[in-house]
Coordinates of C-alpha atoms and ligand atoms in Angstrom, one line a residue:
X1 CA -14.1 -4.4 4.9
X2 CA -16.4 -6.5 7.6
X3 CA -15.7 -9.8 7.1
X4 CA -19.2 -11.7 8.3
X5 CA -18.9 -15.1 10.8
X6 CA -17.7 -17.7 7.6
X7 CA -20.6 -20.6 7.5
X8 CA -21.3 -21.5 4.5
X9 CA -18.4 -22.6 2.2
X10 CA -18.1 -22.4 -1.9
X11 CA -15.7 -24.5 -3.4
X12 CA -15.3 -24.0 -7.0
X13 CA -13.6 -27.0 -9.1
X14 CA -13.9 -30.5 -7.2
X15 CA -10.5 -32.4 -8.6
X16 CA -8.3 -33.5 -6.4
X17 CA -7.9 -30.5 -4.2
X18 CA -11.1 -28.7 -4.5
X19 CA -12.8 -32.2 -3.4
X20 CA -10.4 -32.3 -0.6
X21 CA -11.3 -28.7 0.8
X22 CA -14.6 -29.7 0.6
X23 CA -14.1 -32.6 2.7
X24 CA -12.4 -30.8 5.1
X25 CA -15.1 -27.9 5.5
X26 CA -17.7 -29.8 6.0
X27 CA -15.6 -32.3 8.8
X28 CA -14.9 -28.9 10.0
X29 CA -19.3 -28.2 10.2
X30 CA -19.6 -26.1 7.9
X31 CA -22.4 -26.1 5.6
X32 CA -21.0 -26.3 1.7
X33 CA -21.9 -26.5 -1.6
X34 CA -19.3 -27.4 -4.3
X35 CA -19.7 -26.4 -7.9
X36 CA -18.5 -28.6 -11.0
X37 CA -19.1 -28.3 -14.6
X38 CA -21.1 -31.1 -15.0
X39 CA -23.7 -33.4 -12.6
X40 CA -21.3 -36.6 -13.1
X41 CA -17.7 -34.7 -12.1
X42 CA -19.8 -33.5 -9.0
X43 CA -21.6 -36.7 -8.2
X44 CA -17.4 -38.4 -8.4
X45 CA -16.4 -36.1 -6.1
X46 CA -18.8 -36.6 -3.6
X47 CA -18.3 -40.5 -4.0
X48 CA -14.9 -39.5 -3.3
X49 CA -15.4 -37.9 -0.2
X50 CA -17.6 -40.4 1.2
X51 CA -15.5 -43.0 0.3
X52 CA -12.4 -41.1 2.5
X53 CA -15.2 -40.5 5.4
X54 CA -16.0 -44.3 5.4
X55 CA -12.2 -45.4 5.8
X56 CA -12.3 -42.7 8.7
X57 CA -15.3 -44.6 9.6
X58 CA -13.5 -48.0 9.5
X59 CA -10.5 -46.5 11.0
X60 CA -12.9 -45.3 14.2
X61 CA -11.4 -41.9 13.6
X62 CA -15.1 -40.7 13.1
X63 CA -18.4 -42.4 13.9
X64 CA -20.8 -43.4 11.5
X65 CA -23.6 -40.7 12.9
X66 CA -20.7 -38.0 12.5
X67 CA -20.0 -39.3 9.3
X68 CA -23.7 -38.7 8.1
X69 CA -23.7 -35.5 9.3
X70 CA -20.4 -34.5 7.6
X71 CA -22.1 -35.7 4.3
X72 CA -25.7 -33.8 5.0
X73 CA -23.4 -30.5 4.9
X74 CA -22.3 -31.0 1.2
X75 CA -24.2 -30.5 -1.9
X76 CA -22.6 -30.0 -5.1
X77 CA -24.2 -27.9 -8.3
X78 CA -23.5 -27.0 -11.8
X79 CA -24.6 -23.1 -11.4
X80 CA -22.0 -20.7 -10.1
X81 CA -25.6 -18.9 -9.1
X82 CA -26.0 -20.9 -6.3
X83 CA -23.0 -19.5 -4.3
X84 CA -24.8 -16.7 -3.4
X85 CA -25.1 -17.0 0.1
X86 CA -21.9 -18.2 0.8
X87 CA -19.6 -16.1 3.0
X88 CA -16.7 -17.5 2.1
X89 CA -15.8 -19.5 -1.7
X90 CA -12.5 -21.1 -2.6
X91 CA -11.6 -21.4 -5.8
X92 CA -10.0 -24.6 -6.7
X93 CA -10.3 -24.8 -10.5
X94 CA -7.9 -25.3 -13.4
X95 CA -4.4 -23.3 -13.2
X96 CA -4.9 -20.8 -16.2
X97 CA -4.4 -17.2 -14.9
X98 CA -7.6 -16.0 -17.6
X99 CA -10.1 -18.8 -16.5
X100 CA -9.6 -17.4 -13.0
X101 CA -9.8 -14.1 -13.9
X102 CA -13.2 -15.2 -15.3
X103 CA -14.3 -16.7 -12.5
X104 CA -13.5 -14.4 -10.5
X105 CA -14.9 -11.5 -11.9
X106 CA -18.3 -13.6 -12.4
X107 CA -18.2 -14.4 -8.3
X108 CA -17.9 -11.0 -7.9
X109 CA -21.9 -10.3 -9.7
X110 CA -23.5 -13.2 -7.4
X111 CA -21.8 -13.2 -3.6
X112 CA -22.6 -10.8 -1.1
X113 CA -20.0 -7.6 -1.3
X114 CA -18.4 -9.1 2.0
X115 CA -17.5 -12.6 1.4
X116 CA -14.3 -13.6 0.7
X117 CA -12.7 -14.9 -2.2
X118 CA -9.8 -17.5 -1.7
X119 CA -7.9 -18.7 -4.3
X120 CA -5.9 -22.8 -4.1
X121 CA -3.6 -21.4 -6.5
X122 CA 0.0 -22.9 -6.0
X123 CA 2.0 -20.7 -8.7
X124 CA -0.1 -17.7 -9.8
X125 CA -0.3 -14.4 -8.5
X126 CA -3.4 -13.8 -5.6
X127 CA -2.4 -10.4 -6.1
X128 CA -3.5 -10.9 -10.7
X129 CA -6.2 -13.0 -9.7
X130 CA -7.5 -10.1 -7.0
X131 CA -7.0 -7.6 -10.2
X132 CA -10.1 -8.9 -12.0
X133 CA -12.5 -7.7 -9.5
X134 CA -13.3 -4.1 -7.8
X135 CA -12.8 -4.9 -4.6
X136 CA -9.4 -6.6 -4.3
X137 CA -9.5 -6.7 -0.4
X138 CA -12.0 -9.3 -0.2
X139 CA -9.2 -12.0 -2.2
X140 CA -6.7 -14.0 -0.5
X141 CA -5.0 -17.0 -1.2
X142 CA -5.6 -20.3 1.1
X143 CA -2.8 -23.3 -0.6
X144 CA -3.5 -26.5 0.9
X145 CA -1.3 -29.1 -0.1
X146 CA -2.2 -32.3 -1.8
X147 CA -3.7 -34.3 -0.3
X148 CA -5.5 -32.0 1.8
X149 CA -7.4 -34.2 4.2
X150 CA -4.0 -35.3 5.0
X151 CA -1.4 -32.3 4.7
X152 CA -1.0 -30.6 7.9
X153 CA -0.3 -26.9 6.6
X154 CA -2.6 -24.1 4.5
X155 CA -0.6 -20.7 3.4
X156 CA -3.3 -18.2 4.0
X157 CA -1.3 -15.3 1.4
X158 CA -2.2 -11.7 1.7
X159 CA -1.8 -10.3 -2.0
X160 CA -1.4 -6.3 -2.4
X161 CA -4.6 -5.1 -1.2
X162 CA -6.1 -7.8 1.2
X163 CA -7.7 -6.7 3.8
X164 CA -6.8 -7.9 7.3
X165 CA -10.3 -9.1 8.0
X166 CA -10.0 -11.2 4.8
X167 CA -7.0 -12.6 5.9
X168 CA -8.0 -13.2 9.1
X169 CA -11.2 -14.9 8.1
X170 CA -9.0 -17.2 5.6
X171 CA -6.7 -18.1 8.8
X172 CA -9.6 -18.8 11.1
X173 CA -11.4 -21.3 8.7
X174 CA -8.3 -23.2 8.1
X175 CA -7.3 -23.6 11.7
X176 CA -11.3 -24.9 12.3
X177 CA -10.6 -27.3 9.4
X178 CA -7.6 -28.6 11.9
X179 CA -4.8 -26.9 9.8
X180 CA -1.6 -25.4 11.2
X181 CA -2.1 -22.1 8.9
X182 CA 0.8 -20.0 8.3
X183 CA 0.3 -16.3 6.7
X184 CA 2.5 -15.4 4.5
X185 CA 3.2 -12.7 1.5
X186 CA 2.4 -13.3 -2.4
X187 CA 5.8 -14.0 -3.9
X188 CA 5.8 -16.7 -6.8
X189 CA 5.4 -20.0 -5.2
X190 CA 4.9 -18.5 -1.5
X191 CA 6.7 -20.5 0.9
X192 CA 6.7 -24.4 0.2
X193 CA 6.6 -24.4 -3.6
X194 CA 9.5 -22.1 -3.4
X195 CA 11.6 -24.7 -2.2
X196 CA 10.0 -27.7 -3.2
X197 CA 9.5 -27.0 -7.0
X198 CA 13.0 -26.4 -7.5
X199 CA 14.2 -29.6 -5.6
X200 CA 11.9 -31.7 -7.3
X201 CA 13.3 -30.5 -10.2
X202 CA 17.0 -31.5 -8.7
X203 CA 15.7 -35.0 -8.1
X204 CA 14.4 -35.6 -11.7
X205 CA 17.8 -34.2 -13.0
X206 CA 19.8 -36.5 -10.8
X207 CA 17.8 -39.3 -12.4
X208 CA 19.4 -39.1 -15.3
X209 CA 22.7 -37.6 -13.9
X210 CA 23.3 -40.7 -11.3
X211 CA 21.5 -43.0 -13.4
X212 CA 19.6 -44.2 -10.9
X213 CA 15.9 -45.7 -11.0
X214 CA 13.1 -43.9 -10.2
X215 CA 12.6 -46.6 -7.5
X216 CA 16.2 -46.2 -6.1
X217 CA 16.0 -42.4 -6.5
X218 CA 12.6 -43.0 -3.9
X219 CA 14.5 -44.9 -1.9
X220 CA 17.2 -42.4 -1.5
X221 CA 15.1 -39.5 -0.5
X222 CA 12.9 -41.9 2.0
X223 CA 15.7 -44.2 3.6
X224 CA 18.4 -41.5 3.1
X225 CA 16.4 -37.7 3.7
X226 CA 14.1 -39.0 6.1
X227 CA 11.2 -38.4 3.4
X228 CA 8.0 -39.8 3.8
X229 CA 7.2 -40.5 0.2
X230 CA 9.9 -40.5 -2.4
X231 CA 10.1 -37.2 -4.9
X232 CA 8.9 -39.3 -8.0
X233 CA 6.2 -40.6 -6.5
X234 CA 5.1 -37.6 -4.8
X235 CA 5.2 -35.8 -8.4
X236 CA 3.3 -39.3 -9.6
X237 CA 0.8 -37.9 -6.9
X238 CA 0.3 -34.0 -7.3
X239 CA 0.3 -34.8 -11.5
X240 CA 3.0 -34.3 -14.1
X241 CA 1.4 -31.8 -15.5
X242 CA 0.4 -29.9 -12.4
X243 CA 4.4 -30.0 -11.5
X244 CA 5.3 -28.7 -15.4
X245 CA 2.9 -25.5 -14.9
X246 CA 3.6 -24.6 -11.5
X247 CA 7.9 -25.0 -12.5
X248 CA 6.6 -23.1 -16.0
X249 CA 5.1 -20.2 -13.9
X250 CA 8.1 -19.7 -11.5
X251 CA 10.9 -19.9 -13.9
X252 CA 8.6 -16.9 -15.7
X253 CA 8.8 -15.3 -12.6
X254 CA 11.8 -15.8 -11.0
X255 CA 14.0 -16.8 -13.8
X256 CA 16.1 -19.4 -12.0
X257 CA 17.9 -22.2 -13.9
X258 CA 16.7 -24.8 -11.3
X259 CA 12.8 -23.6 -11.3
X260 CA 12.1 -24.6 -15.3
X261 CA 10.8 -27.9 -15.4
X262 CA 13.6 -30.9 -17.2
X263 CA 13.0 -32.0 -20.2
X264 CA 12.5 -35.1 -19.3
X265 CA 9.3 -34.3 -17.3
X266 CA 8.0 -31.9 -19.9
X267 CA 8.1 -34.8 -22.4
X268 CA 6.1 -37.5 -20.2
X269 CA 3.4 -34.6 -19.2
X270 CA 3.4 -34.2 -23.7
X271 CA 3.6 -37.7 -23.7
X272 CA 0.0 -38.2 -21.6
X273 CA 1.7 -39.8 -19.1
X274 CA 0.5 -37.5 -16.2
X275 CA 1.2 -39.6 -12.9
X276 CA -1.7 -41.3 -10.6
X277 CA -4.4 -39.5 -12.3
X278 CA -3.7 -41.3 -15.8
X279 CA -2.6 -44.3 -14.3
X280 CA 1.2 -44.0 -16.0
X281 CA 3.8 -41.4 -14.5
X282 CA 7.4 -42.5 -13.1
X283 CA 5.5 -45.5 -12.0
X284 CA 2.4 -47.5 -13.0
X285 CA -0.6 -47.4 -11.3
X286 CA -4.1 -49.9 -11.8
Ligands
CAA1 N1 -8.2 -37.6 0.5 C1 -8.7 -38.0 1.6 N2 -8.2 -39.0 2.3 C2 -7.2 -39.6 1.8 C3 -6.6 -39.3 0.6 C4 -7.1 -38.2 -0.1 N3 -6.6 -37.8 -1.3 N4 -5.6 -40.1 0.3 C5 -5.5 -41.0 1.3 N5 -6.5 -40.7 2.2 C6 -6.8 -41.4 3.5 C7 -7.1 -42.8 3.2 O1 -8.3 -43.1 3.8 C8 -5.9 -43.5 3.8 O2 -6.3 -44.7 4.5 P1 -6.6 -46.1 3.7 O3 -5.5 -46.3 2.7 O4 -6.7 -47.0 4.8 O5 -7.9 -45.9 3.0 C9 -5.4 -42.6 4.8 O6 -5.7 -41.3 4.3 C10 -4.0 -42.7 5.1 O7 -3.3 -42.8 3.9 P2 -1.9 -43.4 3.9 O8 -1.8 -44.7 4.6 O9 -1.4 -43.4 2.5 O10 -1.1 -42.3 4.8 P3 0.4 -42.2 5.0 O11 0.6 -42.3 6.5 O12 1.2 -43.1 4.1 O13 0.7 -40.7 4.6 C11 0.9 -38.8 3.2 C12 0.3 -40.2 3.4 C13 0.3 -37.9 4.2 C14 0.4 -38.4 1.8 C15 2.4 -38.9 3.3 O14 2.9 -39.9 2.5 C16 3.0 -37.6 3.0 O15 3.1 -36.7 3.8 N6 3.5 -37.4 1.7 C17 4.1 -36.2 1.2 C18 3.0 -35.4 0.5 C19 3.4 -34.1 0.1 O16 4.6 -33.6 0.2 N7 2.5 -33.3 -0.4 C20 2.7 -31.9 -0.8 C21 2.7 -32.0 -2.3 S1 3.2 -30.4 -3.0 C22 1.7 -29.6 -3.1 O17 0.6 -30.1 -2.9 C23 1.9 -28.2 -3.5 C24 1.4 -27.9 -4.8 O18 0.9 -26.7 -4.9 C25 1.5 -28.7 -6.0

């Protein structure tokens, strides 16, 4: 497969991390268009990312002219449809294995045969995902970290079939955004999550092993581990429930003690209380 020169972006899903990626791609110059379910989730986003811009703005890490140009590359929709002419689209939505399947398979009936498909899944297979449409090669996985903007690193993950122009593609994109890529196979939680999801899990057990504060336990992993934000309010950050499915998912895979989420976590994401996002997690937030 001949992957074409990438310039026009998709980003499907504009949460946290979708919104993020498109932020990125069009700081990067490339033209995007990012697609939510309705005109107001769209319209937040892009409040979003021009809010970011202007503190770059503020910050005279970008001038106000650059800023208006970054802004004049993004335009958001409602209609899948309007993807079409996008060479490459990142997928950024909810982390259900069947909406993406879904998705997927509907990209496949409006893209040109040679775009790529990227996935921001952090726990599911690229190589299931890639399954849903007939020509697998064209899927990869790009996992940015949240918050993307900020977060140095994106695993560009080859799943069964990619092909290397797919991955290569993926690669190039993310070291235009400014990235440090890394490539890397599709194993369950790839590199980072691999490690982290587990430890996070350590830290929330020691919570109630040491009995020691959320705060302390933050203090510990900053002043003590060299940190730079503390593992309770970095799961505060990347959502409760976010942290429960992506644990959920690698247990099922891997079937390691230390992967399956503690109950303690699994009752404040039942709970509601989901981190920043809902304003309550380990800490309260206005
Ligand atoms: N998007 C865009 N810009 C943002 C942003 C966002 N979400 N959040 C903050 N910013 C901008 C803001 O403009 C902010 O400046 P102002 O406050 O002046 O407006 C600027 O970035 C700098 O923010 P901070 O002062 O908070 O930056 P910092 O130096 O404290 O660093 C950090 C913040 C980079 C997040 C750092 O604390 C860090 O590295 N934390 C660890 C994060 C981490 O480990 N992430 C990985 C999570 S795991 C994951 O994502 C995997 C998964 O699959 C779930």
């Amino acid at each position: 497969m001949t992957v074409p020169e990438i310039r026009r972006i998709g980003v499907v899903g504009l949460g946290a991390m979708g919104a993020g990626i498109a932020q990125l791609a069009i700081e990067a110059g490339y033209e995007t268009i990012g697609r939510e379910v309705s005109d107001e989730l769209g319209h937040a986003a892009s409040g979003r990312i021009a809010h970011f811009l202007q503190r770059k703005v503020d910050k005279e890490r970008m001038s106000a002219d650059e800023r208006e140009a970054a802004l004049g590359r993004l335009e958001t929709t409602t209609e899948l449809g309007a993807l079409f002419d996008c060479d490459l689209v990142v997928e950024a939505i909810v982390e259900e294995l069947d909406a993406k399947l879904e998705l997927f398979a509907a990209l496949e009936g409006i893209v040109r045969p040679d775009a790529v498909l990227a996935t921001n899944t952090s726990a599911l297979s690229v190589t299931e995902i890639a399954a849903s449409v007939s020509a697998p090669e064209r899927v990869v996985g790009m996992h940015f970290f949240n918050p993307a903007p900020l977060m140095p690193l994106v695993e560009i993950v080859r799943a069964e079939l990619s092909s290397d122009d797919a991955v290569d593609a993926a690669f190039e994109v993310g070291e235009r955004m400014g990235k440090q890529p890394i490539r890397c196979h599709d194993t369950p939680g790839f590199v980072v999550n691999r490690v982290l999801i587990p430890l996070l899990n350590d830290c929330i057990r020691v919570l109630d092993e040491a009995r020691v504060s959320p705060e302390d336990l933050d203090t510990a992993m900053t002043a003590g581990a060299g940190w730079p934000m503390g593992p309770c309010t970095l799961v505060d950050l990347v959502g409760i429930d976010v942290h429960v499915h992506a644990s959920e998912a690698l247990y099922e895979k891997l079937r390691e003690p230390r992967m399956a989420p503690p109950p303690r976590i699994v009752a404040m994401r039942n709970a509601g209380l989901l981190g920043r996002k809902s304003g309550r997690g380990f800490y309260a937030y206005d």
